[in-house]
Short mmCIF file of C-alpha atoms in Angstrom, two decimals:
data_model
loop_
_atom_site.label_atom_id
_atom_site.label_comp_id
_atom_site.label_asym_id
_atom_site.label_seq_id
_atom_site.Cartn_x
_atom_site.Cartn_y
_atom_site.Cartn_z
CA ILE A 1 -0.03 -0.05 -0.01
CA SER A 2 1.37 3.42 -1.08
CA TYR A 3 1.63 6.39 1.17
CA LYS A 4 -1.25 7.67 -1.05
CA SER A 5 -3.90 5.52 0.87
CA VAL A 6 -3.93 7.83 3.99
CA ALA A 7 -3.69 10.86 1.58
CA MET A 8 -7.08 12.47 2.47
CA ARG A 9 -5.97 16.04 2.29
CA SER A 10 -5.12 17.95 -1.00
CA GLU A 11 -1.89 19.58 0.81
CA PHE A 12 -0.54 16.05 1.97
CA GLU A 13 1.47 15.44 -1.63
CA GLU A 14 3.29 18.72 -0.86
CA MET A 15 3.98 18.34 2.74
CA ILE A 16 5.34 14.57 2.49
CA LYS A 17 8.35 16.18 0.39
CA THR A 18 9.74 18.07 3.53
CA GLY A 19 8.84 15.33 6.00
CA ALA A 20 5.72 14.13 7.69
CA ALA A 21 4.58 11.00 9.80
CA VAL A 22 1.07 8.84 9.38
CA VAL A 23 0.34 7.64 12.86
CA ASP A 24 -2.45 4.64 12.64
CA VAL A 25 -3.96 4.50 16.02
CA GLY A 26 -5.62 0.99 15.56
CA GLY A 27 -7.20 -1.47 18.08
CA GLY A 28 -4.12 -3.07 19.24
CA THR A 29 -1.15 -1.02 18.16
CA THR A 30 -0.21 2.55 16.95
CA GLY A 31 1.72 2.38 13.40
CA ILE A 32 3.82 5.02 12.55
CA SER A 33 5.43 5.89 9.15
CA ILE A 34 8.08 8.62 8.32
CA LEU A 35 7.67 10.21 4.89
CA LYS A 36 10.43 11.89 3.26
CA ASP A 37 10.75 12.89 -0.52
CA GLY A 38 7.70 11.13 -1.32
CA LYS A 39 8.82 7.58 0.41
CA VAL A 40 8.66 5.85 3.44
CA ILE A 41 11.98 6.08 5.44
CA PHE A 42 10.95 4.82 8.79
CA THR A 43 8.27 2.24 9.98
CA ALA A 44 7.18 1.29 13.73
CA ASP A 45 4.50 -0.43 15.33
CA GLU A 46 4.02 -0.04 18.93
CA PRO A 47 1.45 -2.52 21.02
CA THR A 48 -0.73 0.57 22.35
CA GLY A 49 -3.98 1.58 20.91
CA GLY A 50 -7.84 1.45 21.49
CA THR A 51 -8.02 -1.72 23.50
CA HIS A 52 -5.69 -0.16 25.81
CA MET A 53 -7.85 2.87 26.19
CA THR A 54 -11.03 0.68 26.61
CA LEU A 55 -8.83 -1.04 29.49
CA VAL A 56 -8.46 1.90 31.24
CA LEU A 57 -11.78 3.08 30.88
CA ALA A 58 -13.05 -0.19 32.10
CA GLY A 59 -10.85 0.03 35.28
CA SER A 60 -11.56 3.77 35.93
CA LEU A 61 -15.58 3.07 35.60
CA GLY A 62 -15.47 -0.45 37.24
CA CYS A 63 -17.49 -2.29 34.32
CA SER A 64 -16.76 -4.91 31.54
CA PHE A 65 -14.32 -4.36 28.94
CA GLU A 66 -17.24 -4.60 26.36
CA GLU A 67 -19.51 -2.14 28.11
CA ALA A 68 -16.51 0.20 28.51
CA GLU A 69 -15.87 -0.05 24.53
CA ARG A 70 -19.80 0.58 24.01
CA ILE A 71 -19.21 3.59 26.11
CA LYS A 72 -15.87 4.64 24.73
CA LYS A 73 -17.30 4.62 20.86
CA ASP A 74 -20.61 6.58 22.30
CA PRO A 75 -19.82 10.32 21.06
CA LYS A 76 -22.31 11.42 23.56
CA GLN A 77 -19.79 9.99 26.24
CA GLU A 78 -17.10 11.96 25.03
CA MET A 79 -16.87 14.57 28.01
CA LEU A 80 -16.66 11.35 30.50
CA VAL A 81 -14.32 9.02 28.30
CA PHE A 82 -11.57 11.43 27.36
CA PRO A 83 -10.31 12.75 30.49
CA VAL A 84 -9.63 8.99 31.79
CA VAL A 85 -8.14 8.09 28.24
CA LYS A 86 -6.12 11.02 27.92
CA PRO A 87 -3.08 9.30 29.66
CA VAL A 88 -2.89 7.07 27.04
CA ILE A 89 -3.15 9.09 24.31
CA GLU A 90 -0.09 11.02 25.75
CA LYS A 91 1.59 7.91 26.36
CA MET A 92 1.07 7.28 22.62
CA ALA A 93 2.22 10.97 21.55
CA ALA A 94 5.39 10.16 23.65
CA ILE A 95 6.00 6.97 21.74
CA VAL A 96 5.61 8.93 18.51
CA ALA A 97 7.94 11.73 19.82
CA ARG A 98 10.76 9.00 20.66
CA PHE A 99 10.52 7.64 16.99
CA ILE A 100 10.45 10.85 15.15
CA GLU A 101 13.18 12.25 17.25
CA GLY A 102 16.17 12.91 14.54
CA TYR A 103 13.82 12.98 11.37
CA ASP A 104 12.59 16.30 9.87
CA VAL A 105 9.00 15.77 10.78
CA ASP A 106 6.75 18.95 10.07
CA VAL A 107 3.48 17.68 10.37
CA ILE A 108 1.96 14.46 11.89
CA TYR A 109 -1.06 12.85 10.19
CA VAL A 110 -3.25 10.90 12.96
CA VAL A 111 -5.56 8.07 11.59
CA GLY A 112 -7.44 5.07 12.82
CA GLY A 113 -11.07 4.72 14.85
CA ALA A 114 -9.21 5.52 18.29
CA CYS A 115 -8.17 9.03 17.39
CA SER A 116 -11.66 10.13 16.75
CA PHE A 117 -11.81 12.10 19.76
CA LYS A 118 -12.29 15.29 19.10
CA LYS A 119 -9.16 16.78 21.10
CA PHE A 120 -6.94 13.82 20.06
CA GLU A 121 -4.70 15.78 17.69
CA SER A 122 -4.41 18.55 20.13
CA VAL A 123 -3.00 16.36 22.62
CA PHE A 124 -0.90 14.73 20.58
CA GLU A 125 0.50 17.98 19.16
CA LYS A 126 1.12 19.47 22.60
CA GLU A 127 3.13 16.04 23.51
CA THR A 128 4.81 16.12 20.16
CA GLY A 129 5.64 19.54 19.51
CA VAL A 130 4.69 18.85 15.84
CA LYS A 131 1.31 20.07 13.96
CA THR A 132 -0.90 17.53 14.01
CA ILE A 133 -3.86 16.77 11.56
CA LYS A 134 -6.79 14.19 11.76
CA PRO A 135 -8.75 14.09 8.83
CA LYS A 136 -12.78 14.08 8.83
CA GLU A 137 -13.39 10.84 9.07
CA PRO A 138 -10.09 9.01 10.56
CA LEU A 139 -11.70 5.44 10.78
CA LEU A 140 -12.06 5.22 6.90
CA VAL A 141 -8.63 6.45 5.82
CA THR A 142 -7.19 3.09 6.22
CA PRO A 143 -9.86 0.98 4.65
CA LEU A 144 -10.26 3.38 1.92
CA GLY A 145 -6.98 3.42 1.22
CA ILE A 146 -6.69 -0.33 1.24
CA ALA A 147 -9.63 -0.50 -1.34
CA MET A 148 -8.11 2.31 -3.77
CA ASN A 149 -4.85 0.56 -4.05
CA CYS A 150 -5.69 -3.36 -4.12
CA ASN A 151 -5.89 -3.58 -7.71
CA LYS A 152 -2.59 -1.57 -8.62
CA GLN A 153 0.72 -3.92 -9.28
#
């Protein structure tokens, strides 16, 4: 899959010429790709993702994992959920900051279902010190990218 699978913004093509990172926050892992001159120059995958958020939320609320997952995904519960999972997001951002250290990264694109919280990118930006952008539908970026590129040779 090319880096274009996550390019949901028109300026993405230009930004990756100077240096960008794409961070895919999935259920079980957080993946990072660093791009420079239109090429992926570094990748990493860390075992912290949405599942970690759900476990923290379940512990905090004293409920089952399944109930915590339902609450986490309910946009109406964001004011309850976000303060509880914010330390997990800060940990993810610290991991990304460690990986991008020494690389010329001007912007971070966050994608994946676990970054759907309204303040997710502001926490990332504060922790990493790098401009962070989240597409309008972060959950759809990876599956759409796969679909767009699955027939290319």
